[in-house]
XYZ file of C-alpha atoms in Angstrom:
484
model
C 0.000 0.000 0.000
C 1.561 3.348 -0.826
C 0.803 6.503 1.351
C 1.193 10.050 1.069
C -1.243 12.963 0.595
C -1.403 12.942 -3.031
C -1.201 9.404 -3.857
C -4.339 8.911 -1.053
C -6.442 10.642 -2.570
C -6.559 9.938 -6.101
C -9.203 7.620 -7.053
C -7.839 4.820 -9.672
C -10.232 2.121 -10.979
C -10.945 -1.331 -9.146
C -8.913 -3.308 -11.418
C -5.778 -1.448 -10.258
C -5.846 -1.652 -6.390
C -4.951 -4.881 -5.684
C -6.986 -6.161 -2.315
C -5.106 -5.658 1.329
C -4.832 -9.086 2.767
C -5.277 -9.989 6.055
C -4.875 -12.666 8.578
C -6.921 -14.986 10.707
C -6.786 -13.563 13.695
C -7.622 -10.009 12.013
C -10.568 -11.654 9.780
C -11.664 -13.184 13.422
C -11.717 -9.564 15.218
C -13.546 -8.089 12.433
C -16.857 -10.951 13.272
C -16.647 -10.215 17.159
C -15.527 -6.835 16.613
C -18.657 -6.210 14.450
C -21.257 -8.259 16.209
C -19.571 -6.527 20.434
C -20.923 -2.867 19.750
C -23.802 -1.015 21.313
C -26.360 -4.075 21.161
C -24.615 -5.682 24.307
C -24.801 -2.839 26.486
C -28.412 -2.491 25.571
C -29.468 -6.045 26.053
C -30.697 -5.255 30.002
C -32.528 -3.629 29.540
C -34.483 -4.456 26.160
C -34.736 -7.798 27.561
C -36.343 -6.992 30.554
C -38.966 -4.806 28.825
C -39.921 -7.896 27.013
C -39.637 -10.797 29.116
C -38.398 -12.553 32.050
C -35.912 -15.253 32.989
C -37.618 -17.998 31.341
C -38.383 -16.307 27.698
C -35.290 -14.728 28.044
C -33.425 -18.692 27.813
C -35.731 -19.799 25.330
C -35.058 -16.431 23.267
C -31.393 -17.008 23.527
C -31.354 -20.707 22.906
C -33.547 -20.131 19.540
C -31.489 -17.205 18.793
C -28.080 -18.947 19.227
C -29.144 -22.165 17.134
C -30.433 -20.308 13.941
C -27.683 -18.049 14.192
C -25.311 -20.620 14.071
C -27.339 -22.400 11.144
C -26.507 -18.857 9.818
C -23.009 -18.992 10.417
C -22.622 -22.531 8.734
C -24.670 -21.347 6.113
C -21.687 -18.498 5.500
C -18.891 -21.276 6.286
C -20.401 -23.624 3.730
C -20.601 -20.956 0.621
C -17.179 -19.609 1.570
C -15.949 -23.258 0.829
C -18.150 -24.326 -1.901
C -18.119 -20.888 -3.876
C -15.076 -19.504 -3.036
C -15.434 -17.327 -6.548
C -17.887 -15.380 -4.889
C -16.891 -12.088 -2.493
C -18.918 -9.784 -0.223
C -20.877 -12.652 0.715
C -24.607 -11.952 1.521
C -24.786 -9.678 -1.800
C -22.707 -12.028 -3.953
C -24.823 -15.214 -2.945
C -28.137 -13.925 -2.978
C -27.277 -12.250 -7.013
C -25.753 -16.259 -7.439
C -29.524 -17.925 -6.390
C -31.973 -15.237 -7.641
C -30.603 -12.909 -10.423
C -29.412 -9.554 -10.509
C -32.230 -7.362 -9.259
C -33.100 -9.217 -6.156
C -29.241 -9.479 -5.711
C -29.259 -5.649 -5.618
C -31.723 -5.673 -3.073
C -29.289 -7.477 -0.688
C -26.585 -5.022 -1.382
C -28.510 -2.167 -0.610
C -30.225 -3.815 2.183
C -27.177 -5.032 3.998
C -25.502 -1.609 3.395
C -28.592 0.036 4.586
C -28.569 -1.842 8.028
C -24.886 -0.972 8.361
C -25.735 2.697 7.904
C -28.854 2.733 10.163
C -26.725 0.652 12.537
C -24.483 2.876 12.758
C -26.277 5.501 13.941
C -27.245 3.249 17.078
C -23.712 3.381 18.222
C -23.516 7.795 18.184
C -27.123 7.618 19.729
C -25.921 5.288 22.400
C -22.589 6.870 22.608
C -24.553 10.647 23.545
C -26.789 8.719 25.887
C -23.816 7.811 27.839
C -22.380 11.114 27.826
C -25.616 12.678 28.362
C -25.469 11.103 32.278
C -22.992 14.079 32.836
C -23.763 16.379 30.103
C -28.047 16.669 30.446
C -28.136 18.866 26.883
C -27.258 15.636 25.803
C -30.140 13.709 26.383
C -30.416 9.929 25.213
C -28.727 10.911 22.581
C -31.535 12.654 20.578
C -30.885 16.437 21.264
C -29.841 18.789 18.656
C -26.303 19.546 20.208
C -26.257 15.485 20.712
C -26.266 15.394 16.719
C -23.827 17.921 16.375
C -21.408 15.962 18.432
C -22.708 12.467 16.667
C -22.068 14.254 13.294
C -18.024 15.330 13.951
C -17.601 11.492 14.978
C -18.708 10.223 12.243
C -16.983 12.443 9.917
C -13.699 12.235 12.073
C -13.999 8.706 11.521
C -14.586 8.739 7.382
C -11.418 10.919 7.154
C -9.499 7.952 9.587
C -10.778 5.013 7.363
C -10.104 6.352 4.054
C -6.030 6.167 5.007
C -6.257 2.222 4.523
C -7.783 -0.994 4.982
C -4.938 -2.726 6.731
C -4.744 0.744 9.278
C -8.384 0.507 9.480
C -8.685 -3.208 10.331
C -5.213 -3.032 12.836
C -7.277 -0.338 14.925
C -9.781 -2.577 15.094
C -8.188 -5.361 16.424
C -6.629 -3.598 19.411
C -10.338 -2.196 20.093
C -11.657 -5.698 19.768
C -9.257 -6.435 22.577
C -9.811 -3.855 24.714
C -13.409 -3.501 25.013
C -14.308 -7.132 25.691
C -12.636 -6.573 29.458
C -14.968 -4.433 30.651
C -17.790 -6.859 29.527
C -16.404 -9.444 30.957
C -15.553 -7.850 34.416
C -19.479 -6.849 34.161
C -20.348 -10.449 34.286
C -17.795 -11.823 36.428
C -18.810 -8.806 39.334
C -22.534 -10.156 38.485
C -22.253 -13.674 39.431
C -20.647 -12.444 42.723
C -23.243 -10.241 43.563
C -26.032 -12.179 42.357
C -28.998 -12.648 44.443
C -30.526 -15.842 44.297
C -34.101 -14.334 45.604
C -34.331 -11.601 43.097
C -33.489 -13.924 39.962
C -36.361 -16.299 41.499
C -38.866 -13.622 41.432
C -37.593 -12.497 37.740
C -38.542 -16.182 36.554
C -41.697 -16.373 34.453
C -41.758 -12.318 34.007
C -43.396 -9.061 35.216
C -47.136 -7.833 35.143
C -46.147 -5.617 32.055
C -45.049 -8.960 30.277
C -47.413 -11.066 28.399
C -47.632 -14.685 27.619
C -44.272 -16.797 27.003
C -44.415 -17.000 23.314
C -45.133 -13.008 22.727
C -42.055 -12.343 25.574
C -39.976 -14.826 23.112
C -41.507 -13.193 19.861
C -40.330 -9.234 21.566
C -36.948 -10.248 22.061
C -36.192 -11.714 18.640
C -35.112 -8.236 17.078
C -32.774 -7.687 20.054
C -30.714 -10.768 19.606
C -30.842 -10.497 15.071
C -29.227 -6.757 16.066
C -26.857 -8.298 18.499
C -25.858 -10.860 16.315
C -25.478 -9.024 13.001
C -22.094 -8.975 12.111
C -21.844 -13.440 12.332
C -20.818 -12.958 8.349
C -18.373 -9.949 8.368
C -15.354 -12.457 7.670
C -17.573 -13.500 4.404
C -18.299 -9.946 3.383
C -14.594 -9.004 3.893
C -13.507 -12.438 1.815
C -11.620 -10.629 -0.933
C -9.087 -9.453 1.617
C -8.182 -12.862 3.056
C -4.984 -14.443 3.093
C -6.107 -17.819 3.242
C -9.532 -18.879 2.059
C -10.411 -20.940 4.588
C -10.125 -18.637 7.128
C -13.118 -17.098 6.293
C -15.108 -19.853 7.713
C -13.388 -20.396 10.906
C -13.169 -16.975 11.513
C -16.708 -16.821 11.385
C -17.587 -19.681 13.822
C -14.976 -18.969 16.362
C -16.249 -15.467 16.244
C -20.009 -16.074 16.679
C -19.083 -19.065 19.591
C -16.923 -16.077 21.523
C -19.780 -13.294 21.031
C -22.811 -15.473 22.103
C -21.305 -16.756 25.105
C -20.405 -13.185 26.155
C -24.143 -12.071 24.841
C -26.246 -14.500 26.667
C -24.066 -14.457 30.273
C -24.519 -10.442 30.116
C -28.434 -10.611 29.375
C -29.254 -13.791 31.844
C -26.489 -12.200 35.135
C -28.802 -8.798 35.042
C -31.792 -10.683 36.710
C -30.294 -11.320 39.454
C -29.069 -7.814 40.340
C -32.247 -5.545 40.395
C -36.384 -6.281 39.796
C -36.589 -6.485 36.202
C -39.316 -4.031 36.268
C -36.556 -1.866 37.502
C -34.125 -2.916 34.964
C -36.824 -2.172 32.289
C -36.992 1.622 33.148
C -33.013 2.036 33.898
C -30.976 4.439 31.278
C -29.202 3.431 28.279
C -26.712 1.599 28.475
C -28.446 -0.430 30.879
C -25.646 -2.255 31.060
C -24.118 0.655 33.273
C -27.276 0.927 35.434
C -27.741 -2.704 36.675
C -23.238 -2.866 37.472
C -24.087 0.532 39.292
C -26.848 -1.381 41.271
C -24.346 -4.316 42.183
C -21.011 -2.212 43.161
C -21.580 1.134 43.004
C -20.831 4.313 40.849
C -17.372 3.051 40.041
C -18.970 0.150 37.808
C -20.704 2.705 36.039
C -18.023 4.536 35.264
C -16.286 1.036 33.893
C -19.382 0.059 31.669
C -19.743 3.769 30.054
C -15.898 3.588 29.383
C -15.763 0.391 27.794
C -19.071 1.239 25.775
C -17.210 3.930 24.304
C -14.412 1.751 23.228
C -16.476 -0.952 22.330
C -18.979 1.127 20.085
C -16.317 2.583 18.197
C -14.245 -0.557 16.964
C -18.041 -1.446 16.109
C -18.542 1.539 14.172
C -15.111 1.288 12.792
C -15.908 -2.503 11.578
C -19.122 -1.551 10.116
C -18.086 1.014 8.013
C -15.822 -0.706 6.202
C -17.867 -3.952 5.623
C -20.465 -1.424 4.324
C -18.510 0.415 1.877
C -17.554 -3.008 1.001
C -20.786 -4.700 0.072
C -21.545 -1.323 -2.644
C -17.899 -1.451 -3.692
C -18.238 -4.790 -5.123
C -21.508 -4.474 -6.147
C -20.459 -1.782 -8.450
C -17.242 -3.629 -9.404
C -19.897 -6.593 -10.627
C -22.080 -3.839 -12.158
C -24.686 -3.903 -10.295
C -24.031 -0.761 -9.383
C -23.493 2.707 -10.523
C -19.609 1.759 -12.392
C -18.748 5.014 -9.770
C -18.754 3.428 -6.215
C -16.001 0.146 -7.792
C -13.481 3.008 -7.781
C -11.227 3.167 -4.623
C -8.184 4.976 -3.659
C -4.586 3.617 -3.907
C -4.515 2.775 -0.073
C -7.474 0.662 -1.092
C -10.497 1.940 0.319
C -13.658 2.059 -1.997
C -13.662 6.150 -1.185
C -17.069 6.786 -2.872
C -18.927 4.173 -1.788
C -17.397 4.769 1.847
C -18.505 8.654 1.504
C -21.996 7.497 0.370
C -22.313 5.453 3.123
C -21.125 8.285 5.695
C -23.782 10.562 4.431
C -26.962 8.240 4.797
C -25.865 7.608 8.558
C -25.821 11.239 8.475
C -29.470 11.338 7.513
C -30.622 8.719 9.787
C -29.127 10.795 12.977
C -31.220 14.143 11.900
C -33.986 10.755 11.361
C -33.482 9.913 14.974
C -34.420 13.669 16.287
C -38.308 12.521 15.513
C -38.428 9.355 16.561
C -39.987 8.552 20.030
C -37.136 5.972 21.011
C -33.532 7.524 18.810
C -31.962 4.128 20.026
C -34.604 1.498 19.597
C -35.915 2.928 16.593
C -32.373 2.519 14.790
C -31.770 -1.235 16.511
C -35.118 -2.053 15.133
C -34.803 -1.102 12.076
C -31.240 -2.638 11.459
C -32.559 -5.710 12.569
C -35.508 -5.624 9.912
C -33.311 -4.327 7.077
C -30.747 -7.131 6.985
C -33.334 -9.713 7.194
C -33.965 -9.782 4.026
C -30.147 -10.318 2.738
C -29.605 -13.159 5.247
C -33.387 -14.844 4.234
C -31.892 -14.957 0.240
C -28.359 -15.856 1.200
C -29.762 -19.185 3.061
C -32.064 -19.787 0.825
C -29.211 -19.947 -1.999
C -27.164 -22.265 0.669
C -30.793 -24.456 -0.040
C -30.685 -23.973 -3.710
C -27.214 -24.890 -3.772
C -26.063 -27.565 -1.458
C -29.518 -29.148 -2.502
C -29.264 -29.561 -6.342
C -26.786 -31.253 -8.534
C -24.171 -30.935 -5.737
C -25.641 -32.671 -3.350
C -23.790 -36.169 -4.041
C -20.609 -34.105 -2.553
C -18.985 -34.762 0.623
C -21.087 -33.571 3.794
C -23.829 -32.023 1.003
C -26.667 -33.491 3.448
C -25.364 -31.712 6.071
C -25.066 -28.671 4.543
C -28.730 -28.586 3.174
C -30.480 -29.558 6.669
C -28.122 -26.705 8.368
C -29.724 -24.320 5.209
C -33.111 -25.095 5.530
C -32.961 -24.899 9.292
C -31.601 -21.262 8.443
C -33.606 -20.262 6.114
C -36.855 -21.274 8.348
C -35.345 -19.257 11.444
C -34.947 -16.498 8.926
C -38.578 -16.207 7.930
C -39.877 -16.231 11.504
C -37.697 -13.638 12.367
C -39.582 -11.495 9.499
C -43.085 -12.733 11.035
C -41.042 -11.185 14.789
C -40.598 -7.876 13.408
C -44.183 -7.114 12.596
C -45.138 -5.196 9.598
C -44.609 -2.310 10.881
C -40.610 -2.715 9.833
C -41.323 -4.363 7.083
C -43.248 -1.311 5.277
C -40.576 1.444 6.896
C -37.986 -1.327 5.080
C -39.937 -0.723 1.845
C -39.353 3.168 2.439
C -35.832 2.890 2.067
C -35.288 -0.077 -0.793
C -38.441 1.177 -3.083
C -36.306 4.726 -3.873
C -33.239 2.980 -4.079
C -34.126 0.957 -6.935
C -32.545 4.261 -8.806
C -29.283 2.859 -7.754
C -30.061 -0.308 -10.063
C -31.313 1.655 -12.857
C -28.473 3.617 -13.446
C -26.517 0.551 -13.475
C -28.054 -1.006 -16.304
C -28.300 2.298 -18.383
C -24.550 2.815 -18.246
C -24.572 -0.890 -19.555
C -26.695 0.207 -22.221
C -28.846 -2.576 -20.782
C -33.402 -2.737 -20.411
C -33.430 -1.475 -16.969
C -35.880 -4.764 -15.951
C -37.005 -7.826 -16.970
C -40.590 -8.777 -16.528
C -40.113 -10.390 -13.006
C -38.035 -7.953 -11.824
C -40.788 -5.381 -12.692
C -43.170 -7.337 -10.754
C -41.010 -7.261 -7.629
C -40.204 -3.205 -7.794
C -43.948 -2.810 -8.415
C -44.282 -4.857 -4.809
C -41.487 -2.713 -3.575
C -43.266 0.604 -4.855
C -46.498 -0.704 -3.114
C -44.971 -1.538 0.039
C -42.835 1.954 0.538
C -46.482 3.540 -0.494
C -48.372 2.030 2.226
C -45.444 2.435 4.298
C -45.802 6.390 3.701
C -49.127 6.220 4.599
C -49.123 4.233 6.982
C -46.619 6.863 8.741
C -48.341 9.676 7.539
C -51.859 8.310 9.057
C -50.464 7.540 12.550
C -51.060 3.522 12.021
C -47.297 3.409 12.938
C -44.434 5.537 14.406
C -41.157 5.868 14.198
């Protein structure tokens, strides 16, 4: 990689910039340092709003299996189809053509984007405990602030990949300690009469299947992140690391996940937990040892959000970048830099977080508005990329080695996939539509610098259903039926 202020910045085609490699261990940090951002320091007290002890086990034993059915799903095509990069939009343009392969880029890339925005909400929320103009993060000076981070950090990234991911790796590091203390201090200070009485759930919990059904968006936003060493596949050394980064990865993450979530009841009433300030996280260690736990949790947030943020932005300007390199995209966003970085499609990703934080001033919740919403938007990508794993390991392949396997594991995803959609509720599903209806744009301009019919007849059928959905959507917004 060459650096230096005018070799940075110019912009060379695709073809030229030969792709950074990286190791295992760095490929590894990217997965947990993706999927370890604000969702962990949240998971208090979303969970508690939702459900108690028992749901809470269930949630996180159904959560863990079909997200490792996911993760196999993104070992097994990084094996069989190692031809294929960016994973989720590469596989899902593999099984079911070019449009709907669009619609996983930009859906995946949209989640990163409105994901990131959860991490500068949460980040202000912190802050805001000493600084009240602040807020939970959804004050105009809180935006201000939110907005210099986030262009700070588009001016660090576009230096270089390998700087980029090297950063990360120490922050992976560092901000799992904190987390860890949190649930080591727990244990020690749980109380065995408290976590009794948080069993089956408060009065403002329902029955155990709708406590299981409100936590499922928590643990898809947690977990998002499981296929960052698939997305980032171009860049590894080794092709097989891609796999086993991603399953030692999501093995180290839910461990930590579930511990954090499950240790909390037996600290505080979880009708307590359920009102405490975000990060909850800080709140219930607060409860257990006293202001200096606080203090550790808010710190290590911090850290930990950031190396999130940091992860997420380049996996995003990833997904477009080779997108566009495949021409499915506007032919701009496959240039990058000579230190490597996909510049426009990183800039074009900066400014929609952008618009989601001025988003987030109208929204009741800032913070569970942009979780949920993440959550919803990459549900889609991960539904098509099993259901390609199906398509695949299930056809004329499936006389190879450990092909049975592979199918039942891709089914098994594919189904945990779908109920998640049926979890979030229409009410995501439409705001979804909002977003991927106008984008369509993206796709058109594709195809015209091709000199190429913009769509075929079934892909006019499915941006007719996306232009229907984003209508209702509107008006369902615009009518009251939902809110943001």
């Amino acid at each position: 990689m060459v650096h230096g202020e005018d070799e940075g910045e110019a912009d060379v085609p695709a073809a030229a910039s030969p792709a950074a490699k990286v190791s295992f261990l760095t490929l590894t940090s990217m997965v947990v340092g993706s999927m370890v951002g604000a969702g962990v320091f949240s998971l208090p007290q979303r969970f508690a709003q939702e459900s108690g002890v028992a749901g809470t086990v269930i949630s996180w034993v159904i959560a863990g299996f079909g997200m490792l059915m996911l993760a196999f799903v993104f070992q097994t095509l990084a094996v069989r189809r190692p031809d294929l990069d960016a994973g989720v939009y590469a596989y899902a343009k593999a099984g079911f053509g070019e449009y709907l392969g669009f619609f996983a880029a930009f859906g995946y890339w949209a989640s990163a984007c409105v994901g990131n925005v959860t991490y500068w909400v949460l980040i202000m929320s912190t802050v805001g405990q000493v600084a009240p103009a602040l807020g939970n993060g959804d004050t105009v000076p809180a935006l201000v602030l939110a907005s210099v981070g986030l262009w700070g950090f588009y001016f660090l990234i576009r230096r270089g990949v390998k700087e980029a991911t090297a950063i990360n790796r120490i922050v992976t590091a560092a901000k799992l300690v904190p987390i860890l203390v949190f649930v080591v201090l727990a244990l020690f200070q749980l109380r065995p009469a408290v976590f009794a009485d948080n069993l089956q759930g408060a009065a403002h919990v329902g029955p155990l299947f709708q406590q299981i059904r409100g936590t499922m968006l928590v643990t898809v936003f947690v977990f998002i992140g499981v296929e960052g060493a698939s997305v980032y596949s171009r860049h590894a050394r080794r092709r097989e690391d891609v796999g086993r980064a991603t399953l030692l990865g999501f093995l180290s993450v839910f461990a930590v996940f579930a511990s954090v979530t499950v240790v909390s009841y037996g600290i505080l009433p979880m009708e307590r937990i359920a009102r405490l300030h975000q990060p909850s996280m800080a709140g219930v260690l607060e409860a257990a040892v006293g202001t200096w736990g606080k203090a550790l949790v808010s710190v290590g947030l911090i850290v930990s959000v950031l190396g999130a943020y940091l992860a997420w932005s380049l996996m995003a300007a990833e997904v477009l970048f080779v997108a566009a390199k495949d021409r499915d995209m506007p032919r701009f966003l496959g240039r990058a830099n000579r230190a490597d970085v996909p510049l426009p499609a990183l800039l074009m990703t900066t400014c929609l977080s952008q618009v989601m934080l001025v988003v987030t001033l109208f929204s009741d919740d800032a913070f569970d508005f942009a979780l949920d919403l993440t959550s919803a938007l990459v549900l889609i990508p991960y539904l098509l990329a099993a259901a390609y794993c199906v398509r695949h390991t299930g056809g004329p392949r499936r006389a190879r080695t450990g092909a049975r396997r592979d199918l039942i594991t891709a089914v098994l995803a594919t189904v945990y996939t779908m109920f998640l959609l049926y979890a979030a509720g229409l009410k995501f599903v439409l705001v979804s539509f909002i977003l991927y209806a106008p984008a369509t744009v993206l796709f058109a301009m594709g195809r015209r610098e091709q000199g190429r019919r913009v769509f075929s007849r079934p892909e006019a059928a499915l941006f007719a259903v996306s232009v229907v959905g984003a209508v209702l959507g509107v008006l369902a917004l615009t009518l009251g039926w939902i809110h943001l």
